[in-house]
């Protein structure tokens, strides 16, 4: 049921040589939060800093979180109740900073730095609202759009540099 799952004031380091590592496999339903959390991969590898791939995530708040490394900074793959992100810093992901399939993500003050897309909204059922964010592409990002959208998207006050385009829809 995952009611009131809260994680505050924590640092996680997945070490090195852990290609299957997930920093936090998180599920909160109806009420929960990750706040003031840092997750890092010692060698950049791993599946996801925050994995939200189990059924029925949200509503919940992810706030003041930093993820460094992993294939995905945040990976969401399930339908249902919506996730709010605020003050998020994602760096050095190998596939995408945020990947969403089928959920509703509300994002404010996202900062990404990397050579891969910042946001993937992969399915027609997915929705992303992103405001007041800075998406910075490093070498290699120029072949991607910062935001790649297949669902519904609302973007306002988003700066994307180093990418081929800000949005591909």
mmCIF file of C-alpha atoms in Angstrom:
data_model
loop_
_atom_site.group_PDB
_atom_site.id
_atom_site.type_symbol
_atom_site.label_atom_id
_atom_site.label_comp_id
_atom_site.label_asym_id
_atom_site.label_seq_id
_atom_site.Cartn_x
_atom_site.Cartn_y
_atom_site.Cartn_z
ATOM 1 C CA UNK A 1 0.000 0.000 0.000
ATOM 2 C CA UNK A 2 2.998 2.297 0.559
ATOM 3 C CA UNK A 3 1.297 4.975 2.662
ATOM 4 C CA UNK A 4 3.525 7.573 4.327
ATOM 5 C CA UNK A 5 6.816 6.312 2.953
ATOM 6 C CA UNK A 6 9.198 9.168 3.693
ATOM 7 C CA UNK A 7 12.960 9.383 3.306
ATOM 8 C CA UNK A 8 14.711 12.516 4.578
ATOM 9 C CA UNK A 9 18.291 13.758 4.926
ATOM 10 C CA UNK A 10 20.166 10.799 3.439
ATOM 11 C CA UNK A 11 23.155 10.191 1.166
ATOM 12 C CA UNK A 12 23.530 6.944 -0.784
ATOM 13 C CA UNK A 13 26.648 5.918 -2.701
ATOM 14 C CA UNK A 14 26.263 2.755 -4.787
ATOM 15 C CA UNK A 15 30.021 2.225 -4.981
ATOM 16 C CA UNK A 16 31.795 0.896 -8.067
ATOM 17 C CA UNK A 17 31.186 -2.154 -10.241
ATOM 18 C CA UNK A 18 27.455 -2.300 -9.477
ATOM 19 C CA UNK A 19 25.853 -2.116 -12.942
ATOM 20 C CA UNK A 20 22.506 -3.380 -11.585
ATOM 21 C CA UNK A 21 22.387 -0.897 -8.710
ATOM 22 C CA UNK A 22 19.339 1.200 -7.909
ATOM 23 C CA UNK A 23 19.914 4.031 -5.449
ATOM 24 C CA UNK A 24 16.355 4.064 -4.072
ATOM 25 C CA UNK A 25 13.531 1.795 -5.245
ATOM 26 C CA UNK A 26 10.777 4.139 -4.127
ATOM 27 C CA UNK A 27 7.035 3.761 -3.844
ATOM 28 C CA UNK A 28 4.742 6.145 -2.014
ATOM 29 C CA UNK A 29 1.005 6.086 -2.388
ATOM 30 C CA UNK A 30 -1.409 8.780 -1.172
ATOM 31 C CA UNK A 31 1.295 10.537 0.806
ATOM 32 C CA UNK A 32 5.066 10.324 0.915
ATOM 33 C CA UNK A 33 8.254 12.246 0.215
ATOM 34 C CA UNK A 34 11.933 12.019 -0.618
ATOM 35 C CA UNK A 35 13.557 15.206 0.666
ATOM 36 C CA UNK A 36 17.139 16.354 1.074
ATOM 37 C CA UNK A 37 18.577 13.198 -0.506
ATOM 38 C CA UNK A 38 21.791 12.711 -2.490
ATOM 39 C CA UNK A 39 22.294 9.557 -4.559
ATOM 40 C CA UNK A 40 25.525 8.895 -6.425
ATOM 41 C CA UNK A 41 27.153 6.113 -8.338
ATOM 42 C CA UNK A 42 30.823 5.736 -7.578
ATOM 43 C CA UNK A 43 31.657 4.881 -11.194
ATOM 44 C CA UNK A 44 28.628 6.323 -13.026
ATOM 45 C CA UNK A 45 27.014 2.935 -13.672
ATOM 46 C CA UNK A 46 23.776 1.500 -12.333
ATOM 47 C CA UNK A 47 20.159 1.264 -13.430
ATOM 48 C CA UNK A 48 18.576 4.288 -11.748
ATOM 49 C CA UNK A 49 19.204 6.729 -8.961
ATOM 50 C CA UNK A 50 15.488 6.710 -8.151
ATOM 51 C CA UNK A 51 13.404 3.854 -9.529
ATOM 52 C CA UNK A 52 9.632 4.262 -9.411
ATOM 53 C CA UNK A 53 8.701 1.229 -11.479
ATOM 54 C CA UNK A 54 6.335 -0.576 -9.115
ATOM 55 C CA UNK A 55 2.554 -0.181 -9.455
ATOM 56 C CA UNK A 56 0.680 2.906 -8.286
ATOM 57 C CA UNK A 57 3.289 5.550 -7.419
ATOM 58 C CA UNK A 58 1.984 8.843 -6.075
ATOM 59 C CA UNK A 59 0.848 11.246 -5.150
ATOM 60 C CA UNK A 60 4.153 12.067 -3.562
ATOM 61 C CA UNK A 61 6.822 14.752 -3.399
ATOM 62 C CA UNK A 62 10.452 14.442 -4.473
ATOM 63 C CA UNK A 63 12.238 17.601 -3.290
ATOM 64 C CA UNK A 64 15.831 18.790 -2.850
ATOM 65 C CA UNK A 65 17.260 15.657 -4.437
ATOM 66 C CA UNK A 66 20.532 15.194 -6.322
ATOM 67 C CA UNK A 67 21.448 12.175 -8.444
ATOM 68 C CA UNK A 68 24.884 11.745 -10.023
ATOM 69 C CA UNK A 69 25.408 8.884 -12.489
ATOM 70 C CA UNK A 70 23.269 5.810 -13.311
ATOM 71 C CA UNK A 71 21.488 5.070 -16.607
ATOM 72 C CA UNK A 72 18.515 7.127 -15.402
ATOM 73 C CA UNK A 73 18.449 9.752 -12.700
ATOM 74 C CA UNK A 74 14.733 9.080 -12.205
ATOM 75 C CA UNK A 75 12.775 6.283 -13.896
ATOM 76 C CA UNK A 76 8.955 6.136 -13.681
ATOM 77 C CA UNK A 77 7.098 3.365 -15.539
ATOM 78 C CA UNK A 78 3.638 3.026 -14.025
ATOM 79 C CA UNK A 79 0.231 4.643 -14.370
ATOM 80 C CA UNK A 80 -1.656 6.350 -11.656
ATOM 81 C CA UNK A 81 -1.484 9.178 -9.282
ATOM 82 C CA UNK A 82 1.138 11.753 -10.196
ATOM 83 C CA UNK A 83 4.507 12.732 -8.798
ATOM 84 C CA UNK A 84 5.681 16.234 -7.894
ATOM 85 C CA UNK A 85 9.369 17.106 -8.285
ATOM 86 C CA UNK A 86 10.924 20.315 -6.992
ATOM 87 C CA UNK A 87 14.559 21.464 -6.718
ATOM 88 C CA UNK A 88 16.047 18.429 -8.497
ATOM 89 C CA UNK A 89 19.682 18.187 -9.692
ATOM 90 C CA UNK A 90 20.551 15.344 -12.098
ATOM 91 C CA UNK A 91 24.062 14.890 -13.514
ATOM 92 C CA UNK A 92 25.986 12.447 -15.674
ATOM 93 C CA UNK A 93 23.247 9.972 -16.571
ATOM 94 C CA UNK A 94 23.987 7.457 -19.343
ATOM 95 C CA UNK A 95 20.501 7.135 -20.959
ATOM 96 C CA UNK A 96 18.315 10.028 -19.714
ATOM 97 C CA UNK A 97 18.004 12.241 -16.664
ATOM 98 C CA UNK A 98 14.248 11.532 -16.286
ATOM 99 C CA UNK A 99 12.243 8.834 -18.044
ATOM 100 C CA UNK A 100 8.448 8.711 -17.766
ATOM 101 C CA UNK A 101 6.070 6.063 -19.063
ATOM 102 C CA UNK A 102 2.381 6.627 -18.407
ATOM 103 C CA UNK A 103 2.463 8.786 -15.257
ATOM 104 C CA UNK A 104 1.911 12.499 -14.675
ATOM 105 C CA UNK A 105 5.027 14.370 -13.589
ATOM 106 C CA UNK A 106 4.939 17.946 -12.303
ATOM 107 C CA UNK A 107 8.460 19.375 -12.256
ATOM 108 C CA UNK A 108 9.715 22.746 -11.012
ATOM 109 C CA UNK A 109 13.345 23.812 -10.783
ATOM 110 C CA UNK A 110 14.990 20.869 -12.524
ATOM 111 C CA UNK A 111 18.672 21.227 -13.331
ATOM 112 C CA UNK A 112 20.302 18.616 -15.559
ATOM 113 C CA UNK A 113 23.828 18.298 -16.871
ATOM 114 C CA UNK A 114 24.749 15.502 -19.238
ATOM 115 C CA UNK A 115 25.257 14.173 -22.740
ATOM 116 C CA UNK A 116 21.820 12.489 -22.960
ATOM 117 C CA UNK A 117 18.217 13.762 -23.094
ATOM 118 C CA UNK A 118 17.044 15.531 -19.967
ATOM 119 C CA UNK A 119 13.427 14.336 -20.112
ATOM 120 C CA UNK A 120 11.899 11.392 -21.973
ATOM 121 C CA UNK A 121 8.102 11.254 -21.923
ATOM 122 C CA UNK A 122 7.830 7.934 -23.705
ATOM 123 C CA UNK A 123 4.123 7.092 -24.041
ATOM 124 C CA UNK A 124 0.946 8.786 -25.247
ATOM 125 C CA UNK A 125 -0.523 8.283 -21.765
ATOM 126 C CA UNK A 126 2.303 10.172 -20.066
ATOM 127 C CA UNK A 127 2.137 13.829 -19.119
ATOM 128 C CA UNK A 128 4.951 16.139 -18.061
ATOM 129 C CA UNK A 129 4.634 19.675 -16.731
ATOM 130 C CA UNK A 130 8.038 21.335 -16.442
ATOM 131 C CA UNK A 131 8.643 24.937 -15.376
ATOM 132 C CA UNK A 132 11.538 27.128 -14.246
ATOM 133 C CA UNK A 133 14.233 24.624 -15.255
ATOM 134 C CA UNK A 134 17.716 24.600 -16.799
ATOM 135 C CA UNK A 135 18.746 21.668 -19.006
ATOM 136 C CA UNK A 136 22.438 21.696 -19.931
ATOM 137 C CA UNK A 137 23.770 19.390 -22.603
ATOM 138 C CA UNK A 138 27.411 18.389 -22.550
ATOM 139 C CA UNK A 139 29.475 17.043 -25.450
ATOM 140 C CA UNK A 140 27.361 14.442 -27.238
ATOM 141 C CA UNK A 141 24.008 16.019 -26.336
ATOM 142 C CA UNK A 142 23.904 17.928 -29.623
ATOM 143 C CA UNK A 143 22.371 14.887 -31.328
ATOM 144 C CA UNK A 144 19.345 14.921 -28.958
ATOM 145 C CA UNK A 145 16.479 17.203 -28.056
ATOM 146 C CA UNK A 146 16.567 18.128 -24.367
ATOM 147 C CA UNK A 147 12.927 17.029 -23.955
ATOM 148 C CA UNK A 148 11.635 14.152 -26.075
ATOM 149 C CA UNK A 149 7.861 13.936 -25.826
ATOM 150 C CA UNK A 150 5.346 11.343 -27.014
ATOM 151 C CA UNK A 151 2.516 12.310 -24.648
ATOM 152 C CA UNK A 152 1.240 15.588 -23.211
ATOM 153 C CA UNK A 153 3.708 18.323 -22.339
ATOM 154 C CA UNK A 154 3.521 21.771 -20.775
ATOM 155 C CA UNK A 155 6.837 23.625 -20.611
ATOM 156 C CA UNK A 156 7.392 27.193 -19.399
ATOM 157 C CA UNK A 157 10.581 29.072 -18.486
ATOM 158 C CA UNK A 158 12.788 26.156 -19.542
ATOM 159 C CA UNK A 159 16.290 26.861 -20.824
ATOM 160 C CA UNK A 160 18.038 24.180 -22.871
ATOM 161 C CA UNK A 161 21.629 24.614 -24.060
ATOM 162 C CA UNK A 162 23.964 22.241 -25.857
ATOM 163 C CA UNK A 163 21.142 20.196 -27.430
ATOM 164 C CA UNK A 164 19.972 19.969 -31.058
ATOM 165 C CA UNK A 165 16.583 21.344 -29.924
ATOM 166 C CA UNK A 166 14.771 22.168 -26.723
ATOM 167 C CA UNK A 167 11.777 19.938 -27.491
ATOM 168 C CA UNK A 168 11.057 17.108 -29.921
ATOM 169 C CA UNK A 169 7.355 16.292 -29.967
#
